[in-house]
Amino acid sequence: DGGITQSPKYLFRKEGQNVTLSCEQNLNHDAMYWYRQDPGQGLRLIYYSQIVNDFQKGDIAEGYSVSREKKESFPLTVTSAQKNPTAFYLCASRDRGYQETQYFGPGTRLLVL
Amino acid sequence: AQRVTQPEKLLSVFKGAPVELKCNYSYSGSPELFWYVQYSRQRLQLLLRHISRESIKGFTADLNKGETSFHLKKPFAQEEDSAMYYCALRGSGGSNYKLTFGKGTLLTVNP
């Protein structure tokens, strides 16, 4: 449960500002994911990475960017191009084995000032 | 394309009553289905998966390929079952990298 950490717990963004959400895992998982959770919308996939130095767009990647320079870390940047960034952001990780499920972090709530 | 539908946004039952959270899916191959649960102020966590055919916290779910459903059931609901429940699907082959989630059902168990 404590193998995936996200920081900060709350983040405030000003108009036109880029902000970066941190996600770290010590589970030695290859794959990592970013989801956005909105009321009544469920979880929607933003970006995912199956291995270091590789990542792909999910269903709602516009206005977001990621990097995967280390296996343990998968930071998400919410850019000024994301017009509706207020949401709860969840990071997850998974071992590449087919039978493995995803484990989720505690989330970051992003609010726009 | 893969899709998961949870038709009920809200479900309210009394303690001790049976509960069924509905989940229907659309997928052309052989999917793997999951139920995730999010209790208040806790992180999203796996409740059960269909391939395990297990009962967790009294909940069961059977994959019905004919009806493309994976409904979550519990014969006697408890107050501590109150939470947000998400049904999720993972495809096979090249699409097994991601989970597709339904929009969730908020279950409230009243005393």
PDB file of C-alpha atoms in Angstrom:
ATOM      1  CA  ASP A   1       0.000   0.000   0.000  1.00  0.00           C
ATOM      2  CA  GLY A   2       2.746   2.478   0.846  1.00  0.00           C
ATOM      3  CA  GLY A   3       4.807   1.473  -2.183  1.00  0.00           C
ATOM      4  CA  ILE A   4       3.487   4.333  -4.314  1.00  0.00           C
ATOM      5  CA  THR A   5       3.706   7.895  -3.117  1.00  0.00           C
ATOM      6  CA  GLN A   6       2.357  11.055  -4.669  1.00  0.00           C
ATOM      7  CA  SER A   7       3.170  14.620  -3.756  1.00  0.00           C
ATOM      8  CA  PRO A   8       1.934  17.090  -2.975  1.00  0.00           C
ATOM      9  CA  LYS A   9      -1.448  16.121  -1.564  1.00  0.00           C
ATOM     10  CA  TYR A  10      -2.902  19.463  -2.701  1.00  0.00           C
ATOM     11  CA  LEU A  11      -1.575  21.722  -5.417  1.00  0.00           C
ATOM     12  CA  PHE A  12      -2.719  25.140  -6.516  1.00  0.00           C
ATOM     13  CA  ARG A  13      -2.147  26.435 -10.001  1.00  0.00           C
ATOM     14  CA  LYS A  14      -2.364  29.978 -11.249  1.00  0.00           C
ATOM     15  CA  GLU A  15      -3.572  30.798 -14.720  1.00  0.00           C
ATOM     16  CA  GLY A  16      -0.881  30.201 -17.323  1.00  0.00           C
ATOM     17  CA  GLN A  17       1.322  28.256 -14.955  1.00  0.00           C
ATOM     18  CA  ASN A  18       2.783  24.788 -15.468  1.00  0.00           C
ATOM     19  CA  VAL A  19       2.782  22.529 -12.426  1.00  0.00           C
ATOM     20  CA  THR A  20       4.368  19.137 -11.871  1.00  0.00           C
ATOM     21  CA  LEU A  21       2.893  16.280  -9.857  1.00  0.00           C
ATOM     22  CA  SER A  22       5.266  13.740  -8.413  1.00  0.00           C
ATOM     23  CA  CYS A  23       4.803   9.960  -8.420  1.00  0.00           C
ATOM     24  CA  GLU A  24       7.365   7.571  -6.937  1.00  0.00           C
ATOM     25  CA  GLN A  25       7.196   3.804  -6.443  1.00  0.00           C
ATOM     26  CA  ASN A  26       9.514   1.351  -4.731  1.00  0.00           C
ATOM     27  CA  LEU A  27       7.717  -1.775  -5.931  1.00  0.00           C
ATOM     28  CA  ASN A  28      10.179  -2.363  -8.767  1.00  0.00           C
ATOM     29  CA  HIS A  29       7.293  -2.153 -11.209  1.00  0.00           C
ATOM     30  CA  ASP A  30       8.019  -1.559 -14.858  1.00  0.00           C
ATOM     31  CA  ALA A  31       4.752   0.087 -15.869  1.00  0.00           C
ATOM     32  CA  MET A  32       3.379   3.332 -14.485  1.00  0.00           C
ATOM     33  CA  TYR A  33       0.192   5.226 -15.230  1.00  0.00           C
ATOM     34  CA  TRP A  34      -1.466   8.585 -14.683  1.00  0.00           C
ATOM     35  CA  TYR A  35      -5.235   8.892 -14.380  1.00  0.00           C
ATOM     36  CA  ARG A  36      -7.525  11.810 -13.892  1.00  0.00           C
ATOM     37  CA  GLN A  37     -10.565  11.329 -11.654  1.00  0.00           C
ATOM     38  CA  ASP A  38     -13.519  13.691 -11.988  1.00  0.00           C
ATOM     39  CA  PRO A  39     -16.899  13.346 -10.263  1.00  0.00           C
ATOM     40  CA  GLY A  40     -19.228  11.294 -12.422  1.00  0.00           C
ATOM     41  CA  GLN A  41     -16.469  10.566 -14.954  1.00  0.00           C
ATOM     42  CA  GLY A  42     -14.622   7.707 -13.354  1.00  0.00           C
ATOM     43  CA  LEU A  43     -10.916   7.359 -14.085  1.00  0.00           C
ATOM     44  CA  ARG A  44      -9.518   8.390 -17.418  1.00  0.00           C
ATOM     45  CA  LEU A  45      -6.023   7.503 -18.581  1.00  0.00           C
ATOM     46  CA  ILE A  46      -3.713  10.449 -19.302  1.00  0.00           C
ATOM     47  CA  TYR A  47      -0.339   8.816 -19.997  1.00  0.00           C
ATOM     48  CA  TYR A  48       1.322   5.505 -19.344  1.00  0.00           C
ATOM     49  CA  SER A  49       4.828   4.138 -19.450  1.00  0.00           C
ATOM     50  CA  GLN A  50       5.675   0.472 -19.817  1.00  0.00           C
ATOM     51  CA  ILE A  51       9.407   0.890 -19.400  1.00  0.00           C
ATOM     52  CA  VAL A  52      12.033   3.512 -18.627  1.00  0.00           C
ATOM     53  CA  ASN A  53      12.538   6.167 -21.310  1.00  0.00           C
ATOM     54  CA  ASP A  54       9.301   5.210 -23.041  1.00  0.00           C
ATOM     55  CA  PHE A  55       5.756   6.504 -22.603  1.00  0.00           C
ATOM     56  CA  GLN A  56       2.530   6.728 -24.597  1.00  0.00           C
ATOM     57  CA  LYS A  57      -0.502   8.964 -24.634  1.00  0.00           C
ATOM     58  CA  GLY A  58      -3.669   7.722 -23.039  1.00  0.00           C
ATOM     59  CA  ASP A  59      -7.197   8.833 -23.747  1.00  0.00           C
ATOM     60  CA  ILE A  60      -6.913  12.451 -22.556  1.00  0.00           C
ATOM     61  CA  ALA A  61      -3.255  13.458 -22.998  1.00  0.00           C
ATOM     62  CA  GLU A  62      -3.819  16.977 -24.364  1.00  0.00           C
ATOM     63  CA  GLY A  63      -2.387  19.629 -22.047  1.00  0.00           C
ATOM     64  CA  TYR A  64      -0.236  17.142 -20.141  1.00  0.00           C
ATOM     65  CA  SER A  65       3.340  15.914 -20.433  1.00  0.00           C
ATOM     66  CA  VAL A  66       5.378  13.220 -18.686  1.00  0.00           C
ATOM     67  CA  SER A  67       8.880  11.857 -18.438  1.00  0.00           C
ATOM     68  CA  ARG A  68      10.254   8.483 -17.356  1.00  0.00           C
ATOM     69  CA  GLU A  69      13.952   8.867 -16.726  1.00  0.00           C
ATOM     70  CA  LYS A  70      13.997   6.458 -13.797  1.00  0.00           C
ATOM     71  CA  LYS A  71      12.068   3.282 -13.132  1.00  0.00           C
ATOM     72  CA  GLU A  72      10.881   4.627  -9.786  1.00  0.00           C
ATOM     73  CA  SER A  73       9.585   7.983 -10.968  1.00  0.00           C
ATOM     74  CA  PHE A  74       6.888   9.144 -13.401  1.00  0.00           C
ATOM     75  CA  PRO A  75       6.189  12.877 -12.955  1.00  0.00           C
ATOM     76  CA  LEU A  76       3.217  14.509 -14.650  1.00  0.00           C
ATOM     77  CA  THR A  77       3.277  18.129 -15.776  1.00  0.00           C
ATOM     78  CA  VAL A  78      -0.008  19.929 -16.184  1.00  0.00           C
ATOM     79  CA  THR A  79       0.690  22.652 -18.711  1.00  0.00           C
ATOM     80  CA  SER A  80      -1.083  25.933 -19.296  1.00  0.00           C
ATOM     81  CA  ALA A  81      -2.653  24.327 -22.356  1.00  0.00           C
ATOM     82  CA  GLN A  82      -4.856  22.195 -20.096  1.00  0.00           C
ATOM     83  CA  LYS A  83      -7.915  24.405 -19.823  1.00  0.00           C
ATOM     84  CA  ASN A  84      -9.735  22.467 -17.148  1.00  0.00           C
ATOM     85  CA  PRO A  85      -7.047  21.091 -14.831  1.00  0.00           C
ATOM     86  CA  THR A  86      -9.052  20.997 -11.608  1.00  0.00           C
ATOM     87  CA  ALA A  87      -9.295  17.306 -10.747  1.00  0.00           C
ATOM     88  CA  PHE A  88      -7.971  14.498  -8.607  1.00  0.00           C
ATOM     89  CA  TYR A  89      -4.905  12.883 -10.171  1.00  0.00           C
ATOM     90  CA  LEU A  90      -4.022   9.268  -9.500  1.00  0.00           C
ATOM     91  CA  CYS A  91      -0.771   7.523 -10.258  1.00  0.00           C
ATOM     92  CA  ALA A  92      -0.559   3.744 -10.524  1.00  0.00           C
ATOM     93  CA  SER A  93       2.065   1.137 -11.197  1.00  0.00           C
ATOM     94  CA  ARG A  94       2.069  -2.472 -12.352  1.00  0.00           C
ATOM     95  CA  ASP A  95       4.540  -5.250 -12.882  1.00  0.00           C
ATOM     96  CA  ARG A  96       4.747  -6.204 -16.543  1.00  0.00           C
ATOM     97  CA  GLY A  97       3.557  -9.711 -15.837  1.00  0.00           C
ATOM     98  CA  TYR A  98       0.165 -10.192 -17.447  1.00  0.00           C
ATOM     99  CA  GLN A  99      -1.473 -11.388 -14.267  1.00  0.00           C
ATOM    100  CA  GLU A 100      -0.395  -8.395 -12.229  1.00  0.00           C
ATOM    101  CA  THR A 101      -2.902  -5.743 -11.288  1.00  0.00           C
ATOM    102  CA  GLN A 102      -2.413  -2.017 -10.840  1.00  0.00           C
ATOM    103  CA  TYR A 103      -1.603  -0.432  -7.494  1.00  0.00           C
ATOM    104  CA  PHE A 104      -2.637   3.154  -6.892  1.00  0.00           C
ATOM    105  CA  GLY A 105      -1.117   6.070  -5.062  1.00  0.00           C
ATOM    106  CA  PRO A 106      -3.046   8.307  -2.658  1.00  0.00           C
ATOM    107  CA  GLY A 107      -3.637  11.008  -5.262  1.00  0.00           C
ATOM    108  CA  THR A 108      -3.020  14.726  -5.719  1.00  0.00           C
ATOM    109  CA  ARG A 109      -5.847  17.234  -5.843  1.00  0.00           C
ATOM    110  CA  LEU A 110      -5.116  20.087  -8.216  1.00  0.00           C
ATOM    111  CA  LEU A 111      -7.008  23.329  -7.835  1.00  0.00           C
ATOM    112  CA  VAL A 112      -6.884  26.433 -10.001  1.00  0.00           C
ATOM    113  CA  LEU A 113      -6.659  29.824  -8.323  1.00  0.00           C
TER     114      LEU A 113
ATOM    115  CA  ALA B   1     -12.655  -0.347 -28.505  1.00  0.00           C
ATOM    116  CA  GLN B   2     -13.331  -1.323 -24.951  1.00  0.00           C
ATOM    117  CA  ARG B   3     -15.993   0.180 -22.782  1.00  0.00           C
ATOM    118  CA  VAL B   4     -17.306  -0.331 -19.254  1.00  0.00           C
ATOM    119  CA  THR B   5     -20.745   0.812 -18.187  1.00  0.00           C
ATOM    120  CA  GLN B   6     -21.948   1.156 -14.621  1.00  0.00           C
ATOM    121  CA  PRO B   7     -25.569   2.238 -14.972  1.00  0.00           C
ATOM    122  CA  GLU B   8     -26.067   3.402 -11.387  1.00  0.00           C
ATOM    123  CA  LYS B   9     -24.239   6.474 -10.125  1.00  0.00           C
ATOM    124  CA  LEU B  10     -25.743   6.075  -6.666  1.00  0.00           C
ATOM    125  CA  LEU B  11     -27.018   3.033  -4.814  1.00  0.00           C
ATOM    126  CA  SER B  12     -28.464   3.130  -1.339  1.00  0.00           C
ATOM    127  CA  VAL B  13     -29.412   0.087   0.727  1.00  0.00           C
ATOM    128  CA  PHE B  14     -30.052  -0.717   4.352  1.00  0.00           C
ATOM    129  CA  LYS B  15     -27.688  -2.718   6.507  1.00  0.00           C
ATOM    130  CA  GLY B  16     -28.335  -6.433   6.105  1.00  0.00           C
ATOM    131  CA  ALA B  17     -29.980  -6.077   2.707  1.00  0.00           C
ATOM    132  CA  PRO B  18     -28.551  -7.685  -0.415  1.00  0.00           C
ATOM    133  CA  VAL B  19     -26.642  -5.437  -2.743  1.00  0.00           C
ATOM    134  CA  GLU B  20     -25.809  -5.734  -6.419  1.00  0.00           C
ATOM    135  CA  LEU B  21     -23.654  -3.244  -8.299  1.00  0.00           C
ATOM    136  CA  LYS B  22     -24.069  -3.616 -12.015  1.00  0.00           C
ATOM    137  CA  CYS B  23     -21.293  -3.621 -14.585  1.00  0.00           C
ATOM    138  CA  ASN B  24     -21.586  -4.256 -18.305  1.00  0.00           C
ATOM    139  CA  TYR B  25     -18.746  -4.231 -20.752  1.00  0.00           C
ATOM    140  CA  SER B  26     -18.042  -4.079 -24.439  1.00  0.00           C
ATOM    141  CA  TYR B  27     -14.963  -5.816 -25.784  1.00  0.00           C
ATOM    142  CA  SER B  28     -14.436  -8.045 -28.781  1.00  0.00           C
ATOM    143  CA  GLY B  29     -11.762 -10.293 -27.283  1.00  0.00           C
ATOM    144  CA  SER B  30     -11.329 -12.078 -23.965  1.00  0.00           C
ATOM    145  CA  PRO B  31     -11.288  -9.469 -21.228  1.00  0.00           C
ATOM    146  CA  GLU B  32     -10.120  -9.567 -17.678  1.00  0.00           C
ATOM    147  CA  LEU B  33     -12.553  -7.862 -15.320  1.00  0.00           C
ATOM    148  CA  PHE B  34     -11.891  -6.218 -11.983  1.00  0.00           C
ATOM    149  CA  TRP B  35     -13.713  -4.426  -9.228  1.00  0.00           C
ATOM    150  CA  TYR B  36     -11.859  -1.611  -7.478  1.00  0.00           C
ATOM    151  CA  VAL B  37     -13.093   0.144  -4.340  1.00  0.00           C
ATOM    152  CA  GLN B  38     -12.326   3.541  -2.874  1.00  0.00           C
ATOM    153  CA  TYR B  39     -13.307   4.052   0.763  1.00  0.00           C
ATOM    154  CA  SER B  40     -13.556   7.559   2.154  1.00  0.00           C
ATOM    155  CA  ARG B  41     -10.090   9.120   2.518  1.00  0.00           C
ATOM    156  CA  GLN B  42      -8.371   5.957   1.321  1.00  0.00           C
ATOM    157  CA  ARG B  43      -6.658   5.124  -1.924  1.00  0.00           C
ATOM    158  CA  LEU B  44      -8.224   3.156  -4.718  1.00  0.00           C
ATOM    159  CA  GLN B  45      -7.604  -0.547  -4.188  1.00  0.00           C
ATOM    160  CA  LEU B  46      -8.401  -3.795  -5.886  1.00  0.00           C
ATOM    161  CA  LEU B  47     -11.406  -5.610  -4.456  1.00  0.00           C
ATOM    162  CA  LEU B  48     -11.498  -8.669  -6.670  1.00  0.00           C
ATOM    163  CA  ARG B  49     -10.753  -9.976 -10.144  1.00  0.00           C
ATOM    164  CA  HIS B  50     -12.743 -12.469 -12.103  1.00  0.00           C
ATOM    165  CA  ILE B  51      -9.940 -14.900 -12.836  1.00  0.00           C
ATOM    166  CA  SER B  52      -9.388 -15.459  -9.124  1.00  0.00           C
ATOM    167  CA  ARG B  53     -13.012 -16.500  -8.563  1.00  0.00           C
ATOM    168  CA  GLU B  54     -12.662 -15.465  -4.939  1.00  0.00           C
ATOM    169  CA  SER B  55     -14.867 -13.797  -2.361  1.00  0.00           C
ATOM    170  CA  ILE B  56     -13.449 -10.700  -0.713  1.00  0.00           C
ATOM    171  CA  LYS B  57     -15.217  -9.079   2.241  1.00  0.00           C
ATOM    172  CA  GLY B  58     -18.272 -11.134   1.326  1.00  0.00           C
ATOM    173  CA  PHE B  59     -18.401  -9.771  -2.229  1.00  0.00           C
ATOM    174  CA  THR B  60     -18.482 -11.989  -5.288  1.00  0.00           C
ATOM    175  CA  ALA B  61     -18.659 -11.281  -8.986  1.00  0.00           C
ATOM    176  CA  ASP B  62     -19.202 -13.670 -11.848  1.00  0.00           C
ATOM    177  CA  LEU B  63     -18.216 -12.945 -15.397  1.00  0.00           C
ATOM    178  CA  ASN B  64     -21.142 -13.610 -17.716  1.00  0.00           C
ATOM    179  CA  LYS B  65     -19.772 -13.543 -21.232  1.00  0.00           C
ATOM    180  CA  GLY B  66     -23.193 -14.085 -22.788  1.00  0.00           C
ATOM    181  CA  GLU B  67     -24.607 -10.975 -21.142  1.00  0.00           C
ATOM    182  CA  THR B  68     -21.209  -9.207 -21.092  1.00  0.00           C
ATOM    183  CA  SER B  69     -21.682  -8.444 -17.422  1.00  0.00           C
ATOM    184  CA  PHE B  70     -19.633  -8.594 -14.246  1.00  0.00           C
ATOM    185  CA  HIS B  71     -22.022  -7.610 -11.481  1.00  0.00           C
ATOM    186  CA  LEU B  72     -20.752  -7.306  -7.918  1.00  0.00           C
ATOM    187  CA  LYS B  73     -22.908  -8.918  -5.252  1.00  0.00           C
ATOM    188  CA  LYS B  74     -23.074  -9.239  -1.508  1.00  0.00           C
ATOM    189  CA  PRO B  75     -25.916 -11.000   0.298  1.00  0.00           C
ATOM    190  CA  PHE B  76     -25.865  -8.849   3.457  1.00  0.00           C
ATOM    191  CA  ALA B  77     -24.527  -5.318   3.179  1.00  0.00           C
ATOM    192  CA  GLN B  78     -22.606  -3.728   6.052  1.00  0.00           C
ATOM    193  CA  GLU B  79     -22.164  -0.045   6.848  1.00  0.00           C
ATOM    194  CA  GLU B  80     -18.426  -0.350   6.231  1.00  0.00           C
ATOM    195  CA  ASP B  81     -19.183  -1.313   2.635  1.00  0.00           C
ATOM    196  CA  SER B  82     -20.117   2.290   1.910  1.00  0.00           C
ATOM    197  CA  ALA B  83     -17.653   3.433  -0.745  1.00  0.00           C
ATOM    198  CA  MET B  84     -17.183   4.229  -4.409  1.00  0.00           C
ATOM    199  CA  TYR B  85     -16.945   1.122  -6.553  1.00  0.00           C
ATOM    200  CA  TYR B  86     -15.379   0.987  -9.995  1.00  0.00           C
ATOM    201  CA  CYS B  87     -15.608  -1.819 -12.497  1.00  0.00           C
ATOM    202  CA  ALA B  88     -12.601  -2.082 -14.808  1.00  0.00           C
ATOM    203  CA  LEU B  89     -11.635  -4.069 -17.870  1.00  0.00           C
ATOM    204  CA  ARG B  90      -8.258  -5.073 -19.207  1.00  0.00           C
ATOM    205  CA  GLY B  91      -8.086  -6.312 -22.738  1.00  0.00           C
ATOM    206  CA  SER B  92      -6.010  -9.133 -24.109  1.00  0.00           C
ATOM    207  CA  GLY B  93      -3.058  -9.091 -26.428  1.00  0.00           C
ATOM    208  CA  GLY B  94      -1.877  -5.652 -27.437  1.00  0.00           C
ATOM    209  CA  SER B  95      -4.412  -3.817 -25.315  1.00  0.00           C
ATOM    210  CA  ASN B  96      -3.502  -5.480 -22.049  1.00  0.00           C
ATOM    211  CA  TYR B  97      -1.413  -2.536 -20.962  1.00  0.00           C
ATOM    212  CA  LYS B  98      -4.264  -0.457 -19.626  1.00  0.00           C
ATOM    213  CA  LEU B  99      -7.418  -0.612 -17.584  1.00  0.00           C
ATOM    214  CA  THR B 100     -10.646   0.939 -18.796  1.00  0.00           C
ATOM    215  CA  PHE B 101     -12.811   2.062 -15.910  1.00  0.00           C
ATOM    216  CA  GLY B 102     -16.505   2.608 -15.574  1.00  0.00           C
ATOM    217  CA  LYS B 103     -17.760   5.859 -14.106  1.00  0.00           C
ATOM    218  CA  GLY B 104     -18.301   4.337 -10.710  1.00  0.00           C
ATOM    219  CA  THR B 105     -21.166   3.640  -8.337  1.00  0.00           C
ATOM    220  CA  LEU B 106     -21.346   5.280  -4.934  1.00  0.00           C
ATOM    221  CA  LEU B 107     -22.760   2.746  -2.495  1.00  0.00           C
ATOM    222  CA  THR B 108     -24.290   3.956   0.739  1.00  0.00           C
ATOM    223  CA  VAL B 109     -25.298   1.425   3.347  1.00  0.00           C
ATOM    224  CA  ASN B 110     -27.693   2.951   5.856  1.00  0.00           C
ATOM    225  CA  PRO B 111     -27.985   1.729   9.449  1.00  0.00           C
TER     226      PRO B 111
END
